Coordinates of C-alpha atoms in Angstrom, one line a residue:
N91 CA 93.1 -0.1 -156.1
Q92 CA 96.2 1.9 -156.8
Q93 CA 98.9 0.3 -158.9
G94 CA 97.2 -2.5 -159.7
C95 CA 96.6 -3.5 -156.1
L96 CA 93.4 -4.0 -154.8
I97 CA 92.0 -2.3 -151.2
Y98 CA 89.7 -3.7 -149.6
R99 CA 87.2 -2.3 -147.6
D100 CA 86.1 -3.4 -143.5
S101 CA 83.2 -3.0 -141.4
Q102 CA 82.2 -3.7 -137.9
E103 CA 79.0 -3.1 -135.9
V104 CA 79.6 -1.7 -132.4
E105 CA 76.8 -0.5 -130.1
V106 CA 76.3 2.3 -128.2
L107 CA 75.3 1.3 -124.6
P108 CA 72.7 3.1 -122.7
I109 CA 73.7 4.6 -119.3
P110 CA 71.7 3.3 -116.4
T111 CA 69.9 5.1 -114.0
S112 CA 69.8 4.4 -110.1
A113 CA 66.6 6.1 -108.8
F114 CA 64.9 4.2 -106.1
T115 CA 61.9 4.4 -103.3
L116 CA 62.7 4.6 -99.9
P117 CA 60.1 5.5 -97.0
T118 CA 61.2 9.2 -95.3
Q119 CA 60.7 7.6 -92.0
V120 CA 60.8 4.5 -90.2
C121 CA 60.8 3.3 -86.5
T122 CA 63.8 1.7 -84.9
G123 CA 63.3 -2.3 -85.0
S124 CA 60.5 -1.7 -87.8
P125 CA 61.6 -2.7 -91.5
A126 CA 62.0 -0.2 -94.4
V127 CA 61.7 -1.4 -97.9
V128 CA 63.9 0.0 -100.6
T129 CA 63.1 -1.0 -104.0
F130 CA 64.9 0.1 -107.3
A131 CA 62.7 2.4 -109.5
G132 CA 65.5 3.5 -112.2
F133 CA 66.5 2.2 -115.6
D134 CA 68.4 -1.1 -116.2
P135 CA 69.2 -1.8 -119.9
T136 CA 70.4 -5.2 -119.8
G137 CA 68.5 -6.4 -116.7
N138 CA 71.1 -8.4 -115.1
S139 CA 73.2 -5.1 -113.8
I140 CA 75.3 -5.0 -111.0
Y141 CA 73.9 -3.2 -107.9
S142 CA 75.8 -1.3 -105.7
W143 CA 73.8 -0.7 -102.5
E144 CA 74.9 1.3 -99.5
F145 CA 73.1 0.9 -96.4
G146 CA 75.3 2.5 -93.9
S147 CA 74.4 0.7 -90.3
A148 CA 71.4 -0.9 -91.3
T149 CA 70.5 -4.5 -91.2
Q150 CA 69.5 -6.3 -94.0
L151 CA 66.8 -8.5 -93.3
S152 CA 65.9 -9.9 -96.9
G153 CA 66.3 -9.1 -100.8
S154 CA 68.8 -8.3 -103.4
N155 CA 69.5 -6.6 -106.5
Q156 CA 66.6 -4.3 -107.6
G157 CA 64.6 -5.6 -104.5
P158 CA 62.3 -5.0 -102.7
I159 CA 65.0 -4.9 -99.8
E160 CA 63.8 -4.9 -96.1
L161 CA 66.2 -2.9 -94.1
V162 CA 66.0 -2.4 -90.2
W163 CA 67.9 0.2 -88.2
D164 CA 68.5 -0.2 -84.2
D165 CA 69.7 3.4 -83.5
P166 CA 67.7 6.5 -84.4
G167 CA 68.9 9.8 -86.4
T168 CA 69.2 10.3 -90.1
Q169 CA 70.1 7.5 -91.9
T170 CA 71.4 7.5 -95.7
V171 CA 71.2 5.2 -98.8
S172 CA 73.2 4.6 -101.8
L173 CA 73.1 3.0 -105.0
Q174 CA 75.0 2.8 -108.0
V175 CA 74.2 0.7 -111.2
D176 CA 77.0 -0.9 -113.4
A177 CA 75.3 -2.2 -116.9
S178 CA 78.1 -3.9 -118.7
G179 CA 80.9 -1.6 -117.5
C180 CA 78.5 1.8 -117.9
L181 CA 78.0 3.2 -114.8
S182 CA 75.0 5.5 -113.5
E183 CA 75.1 8.5 -111.4
I184 CA 75.0 7.8 -107.4
T185 CA 71.4 8.1 -105.9
S186 CA 71.3 8.9 -102.5
A187 CA 68.4 9.5 -100.3
T188 CA 67.9 9.5 -96.6
I189 CA 65.6 8.5 -94.2
E190 CA 64.7 9.8 -91.0
V191 CA 64.9 6.6 -87.8
F192 CA 62.6 7.5 -84.7
L193 CA 63.2 5.9 -81.7
T194 CA 60.5 3.3 -80.8
P195 CA 59.3 4.1 -77.4
S196 CA 59.6 1.3 -74.7
A197 CA 56.5 0.5 -72.5
E198 CA 57.5 0.5 -69.2
V199 CA 55.8 1.2 -66.0
D200 CA 56.5 1.1 -62.2
V201 CA 53.8 -0.3 -60.7
P202 CA 54.0 -3.0 -57.5
D203 CA 53.2 -6.5 -58.2
A204 CA 50.7 -6.8 -55.6
S205 CA 48.3 -4.2 -53.5
C206 CA 45.1 -4.4 -50.8
E207 CA 41.8 -3.9 -51.9
S208 CA 40.9 -0.2 -51.9
E209 CA 44.3 0.8 -51.2
P210 CA 46.1 3.8 -53.5
I211 CA 48.4 2.6 -55.8
E212 CA 50.9 4.8 -57.8
V213 CA 51.1 4.2 -61.1
V214 CA 54.0 5.9 -63.2
Y215 CA 55.8 5.4 -67.1
T216 CA 59.3 4.8 -66.6
G217 CA 60.1 4.1 -70.4
T218 CA 62.0 6.0 -73.0
A219 CA 59.3 8.2 -74.3
S220 CA 59.3 11.6 -73.8
A221 CA 56.8 13.8 -71.5
G222 CA 55.0 15.2 -74.7
A223 CA 54.4 11.5 -76.0
N224 CA 50.9 10.2 -76.2
Y225 CA 49.9 7.6 -73.4
D226 CA 47.0 5.5 -74.0
W227 CA 46.3 4.0 -70.4
N228 CA 43.7 1.4 -69.6
F229 CA 43.2 0.9 -65.9
V230 CA 40.5 -2.1 -66.1
D231 CA 37.9 -2.3 -63.5
A232 CA 40.0 0.5 -61.4
I233 CA 39.0 3.7 -59.4
A234 CA 41.1 6.0 -61.4
P235 CA 41.2 9.5 -63.2
A236 CA 38.4 10.1 -65.7
V237 CA 41.0 10.7 -68.7
P238 CA 44.4 9.6 -67.4
T239 CA 46.9 11.5 -69.8
G240 CA 50.6 12.0 -69.8
P241 CA 53.4 9.4 -67.9
G242 CA 51.9 10.0 -64.5
P243 CA 52.0 9.5 -61.4
H244 CA 48.5 8.2 -61.9
I245 CA 46.8 7.0 -58.3
I246 CA 44.5 4.4 -58.7
S247 CA 42.7 1.8 -56.6
F248 CA 40.4 -1.3 -56.5
D249 CA 37.4 -2.0 -54.6
D250 CA 37.5 -5.6 -55.1
F251 CA 40.2 -8.3 -54.6
G252 CA 41.4 -10.3 -57.4
P253 CA 44.1 -10.5 -60.2
R254 CA 43.6 -7.1 -62.2
T255 CA 45.8 -6.1 -65.3
L256 CA 46.9 -2.7 -66.2
E257 CA 47.3 -1.8 -70.1
L258 CA 49.4 1.0 -71.5
T259 CA 50.0 1.8 -75.2
V260 CA 52.6 5.0 -75.9
S261 CA 53.5 6.7 -79.3
E262 CA 55.6 9.1 -80.3
N263 CA 57.0 10.1 -84.0
G264 CA 54.6 7.6 -85.4
C265 CA 56.1 5.0 -83.3
D266 CA 54.4 2.8 -80.7
A267 CA 54.9 0.2 -77.7
S268 CA 52.0 -1.7 -76.1
A269 CA 52.4 -3.6 -72.4
S270 CA 50.3 -5.4 -70.1
F271 CA 50.9 -5.5 -66.4
P272 CA 49.4 -7.9 -63.8
I273 CA 48.8 -6.7 -60.5
T274 CA 47.3 -9.0 -57.6
I275 CA 44.5 -6.8 -55.2
N276 CA 44.5 -9.0 -52.1
Q277 CA 41.6 -8.9 -49.8
P278 CA 42.2 -6.7 -46.6
P279 CA 42.7 -9.2 -43.5
V280 CA 40.0 -9.8 -41.0
A281 CA 41.2 -9.5 -37.3
E282 CA 38.8 -12.4 -35.9
I283 CA 39.8 -14.4 -32.9
G284 CA 38.3 -18.1 -32.5
E285 CA 36.0 -18.3 -29.2
V286 CA 37.6 -19.6 -26.1
Q287 CA 35.9 -20.5 -22.8
D288 CA 37.0 -19.2 -19.4
Q289 CA 39.0 -21.1 -17.5
C290 CA 40.2 -21.0 -13.5
L291 CA 43.5 -19.3 -12.6
N292 CA 45.1 -22.6 -11.4
S293 CA 44.4 -24.6 -14.3
N294 CA 44.3 -22.1 -17.2
E295 CA 45.8 -22.9 -20.8
F296 CA 44.3 -21.0 -23.3
N297 CA 44.8 -22.0 -26.8
F298 CA 43.9 -19.1 -29.0
F299 CA 43.4 -19.3 -33.0
Y300 CA 42.8 -16.9 -35.8
D301 CA 39.4 -17.6 -37.0
G302 CA 38.9 -15.1 -39.9
P303 CA 38.2 -15.4 -43.8
N304 CA 41.8 -14.8 -44.6
T305 CA 44.1 -18.1 -45.8
N306 CA 47.5 -16.1 -46.9
L307 CA 48.6 -14.3 -43.8
S308 CA 51.8 -13.3 -43.7
Q309 CA 51.8 -12.3 -40.2
L310 CA 49.7 -12.5 -36.8
I311 CA 50.1 -9.9 -33.5
W312 CA 48.8 -11.3 -30.5
D313 CA 48.4 -9.2 -27.5
F314 CA 47.6 -11.5 -24.6
G315 CA 46.1 -8.4 -22.7
D316 CA 48.6 -9.0 -19.8
G317 CA 51.9 -7.5 -21.5
N318 CA 52.6 -10.6 -23.4
G319 CA 52.1 -11.6 -26.9
S320 CA 52.8 -13.9 -29.8
T321 CA 53.4 -14.0 -33.2
E322 CA 52.5 -17.4 -33.6
Q323 CA 49.8 -18.7 -35.8
S324 CA 47.5 -20.3 -32.9
P325 CA 49.5 -19.4 -29.8
T326 CA 49.1 -20.9 -26.1
H327 CA 49.3 -18.8 -23.2
V328 CA 48.9 -18.7 -19.4
Y329 CA 47.6 -16.1 -17.5
A330 CA 49.3 -15.5 -13.7
T331 CA 46.6 -13.3 -12.7
S332 CA 42.9 -13.4 -12.4
G333 CA 40.4 -11.2 -13.9
Q334 CA 39.0 -9.8 -17.2
K335 CA 41.8 -10.0 -20.2
I336 CA 41.2 -8.4 -23.4
V337 CA 43.0 -10.3 -26.2

């Protein structure tokens, strides 16, 4: 006391809050269109801190706060992810990490929809991968180079008709794409003329017709051996002169 006045002492507890840390895990590389997972790996003293993430041009597919958070990038290049943690007003340092995003190659091939038995077919890659990428071709049942490599062009053929499928997997920088390409191999047409009987000049009218095995013929070209012809399926022709004619 002082001069008969009492002095009271007061006390108050205060807490010195620890500073959070903002470390996180992130893959070093990923392919465009494929998810990358980022996960908080730092120190959160409260368990309910505010997580301020910066994902740049990434699309966030799922997750929040500590994660795991799935991200996807559409464009290749070096991308940066950053995080700062706010624990009751105490801010962590900003942690940043980079991830290299590689372009996922496209599996595109220039190949005809149809060809004929035993005819050469050119197959060439037309996608986005470089010439140095890995090309795994599968020319099922085709007569082809023993070990086809590179983007081509490759020359193949088929010794039997019917539906066929070509397959390709292209890989570059750990990114790959696969596709299959149908092709129809048609049977070569056989030119067979149905048998007709000889006729007299004054009353001749020959009915010619195709008698081969093919059913999907796109065109018939007839030559009647007298300077005339037709493109009809089953033409009729009258000869003006007698003699042997080669049709």
